[in-house]
PDB file of C-alpha atoms and ligand atoms in Angstrom:
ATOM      1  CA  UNK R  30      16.484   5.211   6.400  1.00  0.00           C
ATOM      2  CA  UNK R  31      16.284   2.911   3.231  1.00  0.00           C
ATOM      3  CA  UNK R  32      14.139   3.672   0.464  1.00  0.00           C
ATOM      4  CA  UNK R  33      10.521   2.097   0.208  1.00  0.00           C
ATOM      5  CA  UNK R  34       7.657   3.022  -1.723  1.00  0.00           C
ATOM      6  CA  UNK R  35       6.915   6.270  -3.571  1.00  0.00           C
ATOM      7  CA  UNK R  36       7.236   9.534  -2.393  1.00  0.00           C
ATOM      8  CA  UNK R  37       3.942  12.143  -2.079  1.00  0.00           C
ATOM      9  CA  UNK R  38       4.332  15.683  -2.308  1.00  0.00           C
ATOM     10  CA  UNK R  39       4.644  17.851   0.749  1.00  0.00           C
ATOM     11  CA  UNK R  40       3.343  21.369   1.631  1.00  0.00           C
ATOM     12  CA  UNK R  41       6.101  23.575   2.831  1.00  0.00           C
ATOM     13  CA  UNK R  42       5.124  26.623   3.863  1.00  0.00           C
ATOM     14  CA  UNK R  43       6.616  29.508   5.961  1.00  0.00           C
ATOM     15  CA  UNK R  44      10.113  29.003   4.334  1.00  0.00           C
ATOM     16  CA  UNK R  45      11.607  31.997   3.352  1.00  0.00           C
ATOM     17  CA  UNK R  46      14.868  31.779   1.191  1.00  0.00           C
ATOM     18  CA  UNK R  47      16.956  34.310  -0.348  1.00  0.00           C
ATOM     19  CA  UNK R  48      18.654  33.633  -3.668  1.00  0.00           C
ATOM     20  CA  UNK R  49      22.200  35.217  -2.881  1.00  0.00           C
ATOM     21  CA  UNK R  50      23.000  34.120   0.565  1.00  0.00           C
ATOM     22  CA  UNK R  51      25.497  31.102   1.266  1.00  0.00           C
ATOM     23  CA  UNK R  52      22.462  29.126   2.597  1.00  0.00           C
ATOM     24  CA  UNK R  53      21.400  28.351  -0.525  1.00  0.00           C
ATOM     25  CA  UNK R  54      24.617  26.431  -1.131  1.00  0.00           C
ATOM     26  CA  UNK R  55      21.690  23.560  -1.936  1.00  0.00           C
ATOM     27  CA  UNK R  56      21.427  22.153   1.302  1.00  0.00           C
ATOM     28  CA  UNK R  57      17.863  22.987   2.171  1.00  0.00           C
ATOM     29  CA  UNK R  58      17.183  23.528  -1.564  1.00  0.00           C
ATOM     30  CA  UNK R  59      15.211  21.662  -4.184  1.00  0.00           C
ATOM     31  CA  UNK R  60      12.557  19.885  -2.680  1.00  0.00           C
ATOM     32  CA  UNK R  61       9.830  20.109  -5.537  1.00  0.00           C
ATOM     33  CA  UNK R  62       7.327  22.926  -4.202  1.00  0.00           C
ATOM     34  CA  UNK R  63      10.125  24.877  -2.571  1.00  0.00           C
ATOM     35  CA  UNK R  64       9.225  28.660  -3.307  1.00  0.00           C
ATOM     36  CA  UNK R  65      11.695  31.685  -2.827  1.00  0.00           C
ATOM     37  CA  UNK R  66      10.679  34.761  -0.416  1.00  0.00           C
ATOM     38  CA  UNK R  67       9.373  35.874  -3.647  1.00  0.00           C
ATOM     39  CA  UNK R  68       7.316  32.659  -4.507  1.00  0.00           C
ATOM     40  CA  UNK R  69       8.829  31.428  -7.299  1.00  0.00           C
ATOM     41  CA  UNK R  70      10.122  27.883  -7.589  1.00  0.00           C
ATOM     42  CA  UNK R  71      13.564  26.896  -6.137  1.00  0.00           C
ATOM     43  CA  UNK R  72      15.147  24.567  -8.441  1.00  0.00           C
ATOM     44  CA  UNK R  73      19.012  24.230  -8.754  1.00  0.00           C
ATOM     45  CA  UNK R  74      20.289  21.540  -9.843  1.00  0.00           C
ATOM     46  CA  UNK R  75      22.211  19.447  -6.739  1.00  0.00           C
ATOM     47  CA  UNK R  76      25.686  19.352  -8.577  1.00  0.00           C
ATOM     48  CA  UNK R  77      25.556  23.360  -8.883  1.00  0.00           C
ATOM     49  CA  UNK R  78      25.505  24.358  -5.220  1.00  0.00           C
ATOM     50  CA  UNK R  79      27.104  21.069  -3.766  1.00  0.00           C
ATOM     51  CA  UNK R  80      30.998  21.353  -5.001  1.00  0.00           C
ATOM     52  CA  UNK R  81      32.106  17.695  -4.267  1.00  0.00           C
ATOM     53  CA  UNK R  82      35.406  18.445  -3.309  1.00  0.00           C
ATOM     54  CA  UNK R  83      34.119  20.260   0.385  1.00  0.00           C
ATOM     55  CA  UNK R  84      32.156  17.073   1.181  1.00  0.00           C
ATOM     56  CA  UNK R  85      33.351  14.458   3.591  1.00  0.00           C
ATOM     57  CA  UNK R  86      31.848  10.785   3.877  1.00  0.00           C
ATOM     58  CA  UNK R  87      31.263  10.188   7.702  1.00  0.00           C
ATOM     59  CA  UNK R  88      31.112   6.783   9.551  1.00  0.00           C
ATOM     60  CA  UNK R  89      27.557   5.858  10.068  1.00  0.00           C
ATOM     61  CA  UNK R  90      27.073   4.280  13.967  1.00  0.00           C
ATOM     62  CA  UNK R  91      25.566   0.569  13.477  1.00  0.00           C
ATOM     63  CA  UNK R  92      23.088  -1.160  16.142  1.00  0.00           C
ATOM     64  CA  UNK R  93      24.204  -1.493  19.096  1.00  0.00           C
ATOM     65  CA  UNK R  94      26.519   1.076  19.380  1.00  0.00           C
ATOM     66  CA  UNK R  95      25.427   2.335  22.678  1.00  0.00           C
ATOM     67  CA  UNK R  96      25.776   6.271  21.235  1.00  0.00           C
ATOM     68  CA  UNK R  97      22.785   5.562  19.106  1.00  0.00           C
ATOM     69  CA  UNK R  98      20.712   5.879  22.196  1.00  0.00           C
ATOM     70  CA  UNK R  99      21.992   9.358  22.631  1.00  0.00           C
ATOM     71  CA  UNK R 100      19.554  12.277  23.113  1.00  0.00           C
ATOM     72  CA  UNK R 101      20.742  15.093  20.470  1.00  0.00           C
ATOM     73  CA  UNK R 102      20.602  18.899  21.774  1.00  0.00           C
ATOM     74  CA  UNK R 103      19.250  21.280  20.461  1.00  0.00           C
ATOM     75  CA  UNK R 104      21.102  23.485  17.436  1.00  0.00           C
ATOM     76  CA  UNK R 105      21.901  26.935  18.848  1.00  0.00           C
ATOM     77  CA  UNK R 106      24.680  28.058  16.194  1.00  0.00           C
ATOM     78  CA  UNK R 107      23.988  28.314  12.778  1.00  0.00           C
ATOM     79  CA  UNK R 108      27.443  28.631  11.108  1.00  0.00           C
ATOM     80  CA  UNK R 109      29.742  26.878   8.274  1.00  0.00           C
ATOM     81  CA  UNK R 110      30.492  23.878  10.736  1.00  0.00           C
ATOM     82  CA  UNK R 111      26.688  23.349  10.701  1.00  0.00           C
ATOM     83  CA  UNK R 112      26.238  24.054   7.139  1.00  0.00           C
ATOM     84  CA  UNK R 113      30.072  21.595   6.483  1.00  0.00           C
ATOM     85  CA  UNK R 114      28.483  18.625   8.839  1.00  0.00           C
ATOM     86  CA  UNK R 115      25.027  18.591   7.161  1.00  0.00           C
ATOM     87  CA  UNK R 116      26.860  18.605   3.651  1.00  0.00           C
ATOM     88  CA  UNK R 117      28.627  15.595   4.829  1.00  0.00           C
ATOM     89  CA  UNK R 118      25.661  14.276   5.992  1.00  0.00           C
ATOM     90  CA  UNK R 119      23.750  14.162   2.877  1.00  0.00           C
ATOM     91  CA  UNK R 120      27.336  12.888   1.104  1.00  0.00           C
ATOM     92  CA  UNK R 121      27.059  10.475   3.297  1.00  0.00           C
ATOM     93  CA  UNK R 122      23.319   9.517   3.102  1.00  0.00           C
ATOM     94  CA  UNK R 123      23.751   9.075  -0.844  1.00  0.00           C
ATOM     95  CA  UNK R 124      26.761   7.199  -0.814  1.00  0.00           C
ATOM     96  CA  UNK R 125      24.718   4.025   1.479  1.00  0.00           C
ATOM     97  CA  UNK R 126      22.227   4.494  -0.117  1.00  0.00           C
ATOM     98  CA  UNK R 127      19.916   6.007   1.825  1.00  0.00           C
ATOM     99  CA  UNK R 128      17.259   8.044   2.057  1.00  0.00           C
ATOM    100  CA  UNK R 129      17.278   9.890   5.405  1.00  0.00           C
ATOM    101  CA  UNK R 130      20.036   9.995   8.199  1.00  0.00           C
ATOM    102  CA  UNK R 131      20.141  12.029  11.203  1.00  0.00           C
ATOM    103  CA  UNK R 132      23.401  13.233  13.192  1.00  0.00           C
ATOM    104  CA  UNK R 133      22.810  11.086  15.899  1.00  0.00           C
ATOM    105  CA  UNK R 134      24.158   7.878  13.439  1.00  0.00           C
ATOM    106  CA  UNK R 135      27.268  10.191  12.571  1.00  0.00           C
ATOM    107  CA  UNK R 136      27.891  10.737  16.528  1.00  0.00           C
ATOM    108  CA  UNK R 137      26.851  14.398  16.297  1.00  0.00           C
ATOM    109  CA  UNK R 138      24.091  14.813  19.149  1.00  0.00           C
ATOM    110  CA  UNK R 139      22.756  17.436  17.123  1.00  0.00           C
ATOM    111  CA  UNK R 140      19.158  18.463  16.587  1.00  0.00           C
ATOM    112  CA  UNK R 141      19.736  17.662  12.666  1.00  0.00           C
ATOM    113  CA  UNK R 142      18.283  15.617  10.082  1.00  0.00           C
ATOM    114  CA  UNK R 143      18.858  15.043   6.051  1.00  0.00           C
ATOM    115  CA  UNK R 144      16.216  13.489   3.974  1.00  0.00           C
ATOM    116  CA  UNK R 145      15.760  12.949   0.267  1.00  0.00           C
ATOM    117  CA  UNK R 146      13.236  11.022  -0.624  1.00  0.00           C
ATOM    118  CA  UNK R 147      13.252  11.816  -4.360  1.00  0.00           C
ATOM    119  CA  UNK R 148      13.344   9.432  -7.085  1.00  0.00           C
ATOM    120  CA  UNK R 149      16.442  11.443  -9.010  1.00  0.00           C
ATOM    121  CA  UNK R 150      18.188  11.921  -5.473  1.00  0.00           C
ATOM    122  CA  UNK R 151      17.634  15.314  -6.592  1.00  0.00           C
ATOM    123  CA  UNK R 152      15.508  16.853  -3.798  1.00  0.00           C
ATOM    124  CA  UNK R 153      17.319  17.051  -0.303  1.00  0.00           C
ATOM    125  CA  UNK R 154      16.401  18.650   2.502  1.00  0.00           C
ATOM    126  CA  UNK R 155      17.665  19.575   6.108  1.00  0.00           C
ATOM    127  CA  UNK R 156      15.725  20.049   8.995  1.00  0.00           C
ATOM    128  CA  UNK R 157      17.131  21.535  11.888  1.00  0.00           C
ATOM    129  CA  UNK R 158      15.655  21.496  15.490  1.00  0.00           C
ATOM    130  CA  UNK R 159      12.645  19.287  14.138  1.00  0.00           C
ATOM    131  CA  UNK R 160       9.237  19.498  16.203  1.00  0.00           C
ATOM    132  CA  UNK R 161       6.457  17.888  16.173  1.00  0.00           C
ATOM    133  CA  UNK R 162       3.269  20.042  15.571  1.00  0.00           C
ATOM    134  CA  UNK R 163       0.155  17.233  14.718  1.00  0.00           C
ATOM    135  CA  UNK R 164      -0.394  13.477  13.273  1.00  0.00           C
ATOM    136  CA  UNK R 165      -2.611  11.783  12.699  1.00  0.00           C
ATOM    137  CA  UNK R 166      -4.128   8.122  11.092  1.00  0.00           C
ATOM    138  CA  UNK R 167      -1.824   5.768  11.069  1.00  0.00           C
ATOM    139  CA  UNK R 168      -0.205   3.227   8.430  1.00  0.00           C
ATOM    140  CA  UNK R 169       2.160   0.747   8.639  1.00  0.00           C
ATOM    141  CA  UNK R 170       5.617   0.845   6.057  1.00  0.00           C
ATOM    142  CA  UNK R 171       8.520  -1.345   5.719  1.00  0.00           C
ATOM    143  CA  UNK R 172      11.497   0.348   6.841  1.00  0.00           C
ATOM    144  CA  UNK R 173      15.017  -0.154   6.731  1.00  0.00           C
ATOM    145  CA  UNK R 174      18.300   1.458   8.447  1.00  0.00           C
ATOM    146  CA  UNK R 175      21.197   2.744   7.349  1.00  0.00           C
ATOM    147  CA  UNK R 176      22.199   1.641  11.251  1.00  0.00           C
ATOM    148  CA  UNK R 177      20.795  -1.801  10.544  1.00  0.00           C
ATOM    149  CA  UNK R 178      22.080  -2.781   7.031  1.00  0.00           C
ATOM    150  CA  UNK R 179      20.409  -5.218   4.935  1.00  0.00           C
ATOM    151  CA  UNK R 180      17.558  -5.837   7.623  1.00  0.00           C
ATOM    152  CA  UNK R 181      13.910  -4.712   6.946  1.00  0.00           C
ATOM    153  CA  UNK R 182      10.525  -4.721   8.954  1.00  0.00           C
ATOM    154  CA  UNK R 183       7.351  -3.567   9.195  1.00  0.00           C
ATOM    155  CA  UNK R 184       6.786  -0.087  12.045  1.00  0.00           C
ATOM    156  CA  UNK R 185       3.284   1.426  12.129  1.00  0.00           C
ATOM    157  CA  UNK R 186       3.798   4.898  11.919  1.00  0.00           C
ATOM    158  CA  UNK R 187       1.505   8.717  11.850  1.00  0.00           C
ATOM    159  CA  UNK R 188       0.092   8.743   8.365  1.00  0.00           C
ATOM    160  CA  UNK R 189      -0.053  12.785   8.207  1.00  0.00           C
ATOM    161  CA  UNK R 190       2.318  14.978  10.319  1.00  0.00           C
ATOM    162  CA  UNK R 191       2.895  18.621  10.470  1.00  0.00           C
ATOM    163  CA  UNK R 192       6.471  19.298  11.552  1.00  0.00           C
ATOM    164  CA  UNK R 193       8.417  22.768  12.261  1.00  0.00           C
ATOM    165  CA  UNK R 194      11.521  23.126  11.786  1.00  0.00           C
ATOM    166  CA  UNK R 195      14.558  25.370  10.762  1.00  0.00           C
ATOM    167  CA  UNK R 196      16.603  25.553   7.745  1.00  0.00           C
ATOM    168  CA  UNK R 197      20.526  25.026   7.782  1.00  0.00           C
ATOM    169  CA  UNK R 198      20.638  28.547   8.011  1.00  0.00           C
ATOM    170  CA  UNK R 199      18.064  28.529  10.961  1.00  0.00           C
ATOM    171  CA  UNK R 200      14.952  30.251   9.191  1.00  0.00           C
ATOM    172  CA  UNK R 201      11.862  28.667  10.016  1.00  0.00           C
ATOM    173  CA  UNK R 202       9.749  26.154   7.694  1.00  0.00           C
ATOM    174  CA  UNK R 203       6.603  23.956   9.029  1.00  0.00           C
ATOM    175  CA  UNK R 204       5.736  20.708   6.726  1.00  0.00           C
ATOM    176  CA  UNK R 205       2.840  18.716   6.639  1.00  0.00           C
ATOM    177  CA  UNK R 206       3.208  15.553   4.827  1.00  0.00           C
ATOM    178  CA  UNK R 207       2.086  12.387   4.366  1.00  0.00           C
ATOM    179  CA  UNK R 208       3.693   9.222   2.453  1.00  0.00           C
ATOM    180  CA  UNK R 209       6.946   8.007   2.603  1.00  0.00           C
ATOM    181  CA  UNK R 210       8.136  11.901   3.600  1.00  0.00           C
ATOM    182  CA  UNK R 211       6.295  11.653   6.742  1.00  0.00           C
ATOM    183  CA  UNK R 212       7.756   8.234   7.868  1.00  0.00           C
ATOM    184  CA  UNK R 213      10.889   9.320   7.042  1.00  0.00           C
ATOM    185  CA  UNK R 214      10.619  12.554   8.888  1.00  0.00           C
ATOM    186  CA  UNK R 215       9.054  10.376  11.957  1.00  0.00           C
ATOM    187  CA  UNK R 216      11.976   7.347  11.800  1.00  0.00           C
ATOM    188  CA  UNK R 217      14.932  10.225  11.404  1.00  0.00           C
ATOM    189  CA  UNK R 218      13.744  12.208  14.332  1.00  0.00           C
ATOM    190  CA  UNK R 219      13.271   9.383  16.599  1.00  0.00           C
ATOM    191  CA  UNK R 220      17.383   9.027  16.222  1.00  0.00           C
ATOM    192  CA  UNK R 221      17.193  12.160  18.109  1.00  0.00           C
ATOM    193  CA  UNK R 222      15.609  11.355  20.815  1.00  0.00           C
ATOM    194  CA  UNK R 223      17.706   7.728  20.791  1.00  0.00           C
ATOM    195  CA  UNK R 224      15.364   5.574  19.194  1.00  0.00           C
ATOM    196  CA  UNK R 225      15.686   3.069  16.471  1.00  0.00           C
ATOM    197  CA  UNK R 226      12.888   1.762  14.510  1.00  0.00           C
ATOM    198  CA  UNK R 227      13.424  -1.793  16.004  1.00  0.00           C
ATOM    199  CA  UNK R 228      12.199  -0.765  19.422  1.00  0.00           C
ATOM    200  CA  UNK R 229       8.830  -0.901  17.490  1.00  0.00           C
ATOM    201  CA  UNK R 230       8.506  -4.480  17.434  1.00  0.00           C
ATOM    202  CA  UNK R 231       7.353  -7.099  19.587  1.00  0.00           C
ATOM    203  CA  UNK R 232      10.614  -9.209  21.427  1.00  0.00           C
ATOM    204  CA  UNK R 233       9.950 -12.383  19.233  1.00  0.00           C
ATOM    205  CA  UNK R 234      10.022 -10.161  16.267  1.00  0.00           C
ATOM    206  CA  UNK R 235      12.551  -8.123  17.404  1.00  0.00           C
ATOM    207  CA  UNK R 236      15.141 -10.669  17.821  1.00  0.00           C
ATOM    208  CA  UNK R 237      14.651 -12.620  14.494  1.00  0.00           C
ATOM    209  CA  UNK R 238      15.550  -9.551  13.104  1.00  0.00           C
ATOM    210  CA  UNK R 239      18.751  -9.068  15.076  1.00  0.00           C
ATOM    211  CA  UNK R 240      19.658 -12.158  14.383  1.00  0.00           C
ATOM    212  CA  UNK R 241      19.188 -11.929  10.947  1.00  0.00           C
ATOM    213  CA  UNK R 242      21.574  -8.511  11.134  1.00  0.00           C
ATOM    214  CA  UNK R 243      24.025 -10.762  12.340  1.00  0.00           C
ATOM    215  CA  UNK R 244      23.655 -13.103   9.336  1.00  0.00           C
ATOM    216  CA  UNK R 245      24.039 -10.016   7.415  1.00  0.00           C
ATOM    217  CA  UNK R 246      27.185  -8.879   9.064  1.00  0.00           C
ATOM    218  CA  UNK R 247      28.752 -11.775   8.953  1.00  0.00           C
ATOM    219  CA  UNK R 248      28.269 -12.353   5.063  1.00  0.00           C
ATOM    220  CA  UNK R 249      29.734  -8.834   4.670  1.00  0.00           C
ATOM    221  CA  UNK R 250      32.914 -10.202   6.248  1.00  0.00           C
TER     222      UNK R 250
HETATM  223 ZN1   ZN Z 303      17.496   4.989  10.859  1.00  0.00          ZN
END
């Protein structure tokens, strides 16, 4: 997803962390009211537990590519490969920029989302086998695509959500958010279940902005 508007503060709760373990290589780290198991604040720096020379930049899928309507399965194994592909995906998700991506636009059909939605880019997080738990209100946001470059529109979206999920290294953490984080959250995990943000809008809408991606493509050469 493309940045708009200002991020809120989240409640994370039910994370527990553990300072020496190779989990905490920074992927799930650093999101501002992170707390260790033993409640005080996780905050290293990105550039000390991300060593840039392990990190890959991956192709991001663009609309239509039919394997964006792929249904992602569920993450079973929680190993290096997991912790190596969500790296790259937050590599990746900088280098648009971006501010959320999901494996499904890097052709992994993998329960797996990155989001930071900081202003410093300082703040990611990874959310593994993402869930649903409540919403509710609603608001409408302009969003944007890192599938669907240089095209915008407004999606009405859950103005609160509580989410479960698991870290990278597959211990369990709930969210409930509202703001930006929460239409993030809601726009990456529809990429898991194959949806893009454009199936939101009505057909007239809908293909003024496709056209308008072609525009966009073209310019780019
Ligand atoms: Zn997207």
């Amino acid at each position: 997803m493309y940045p708009n508007g200002t991020p809120r503060q989240a409640k994370i709760s039910h994370l527990v962390t553990h300072g020496s373990e190779p989990a905490l290589r920074g992927i799930l780290l650093g999101y501002p009211r992170l707390k260790n198991a033993h409640g005080a604040p996780i905050s290293l720096p990105l550039s000390a537990c991300r060593p840039a020379s392990t990190m890959a930049k991956l192709d991001i899928l663009e609309f239509p590519d039919p394997r964006l309507r792929l249904e992602a399965k569920p993450v079973e194994a929680f190993d290096s490969r997991l912790r190596q592909l969500a790296d790259d995906m937050l590599e990746t998700m900088y280098e648009a920029p971006g501010i959320g991506l999901a494996a499904t636009q890097v052709n992994e059909q993998k329960r797996l989302l990155v989001i930071d939605v900081s202003e410093n880019h300082d703040a990611p997080m990874v959310l593994v086998n993402p869930e649903l738990l409540d919403a509710r209100g609603s608001e409408v946001c302009q969003e944007g695509c890192l599938s669907f470059p240089g095209v915008f529109a407004d999606v009405e979206r859950k103005e609160w959500i509580r989410v479960k999920a698991q870290d990278v290294s597959g211990k369990p953490l709930e969210i409930e958010t509202d703001g930006l984080l929460a239409v993030c959250i809601q726009h990456e995990m529809d990429h898991l279940i194959g949806k893009v943000f454009v199936d939101y809008l009505s057909p007239l809408k809908r293909s003024l902005l496709l056209r308008k991606l072609e525009k966009q493509r073209r310019k780019a050469g």
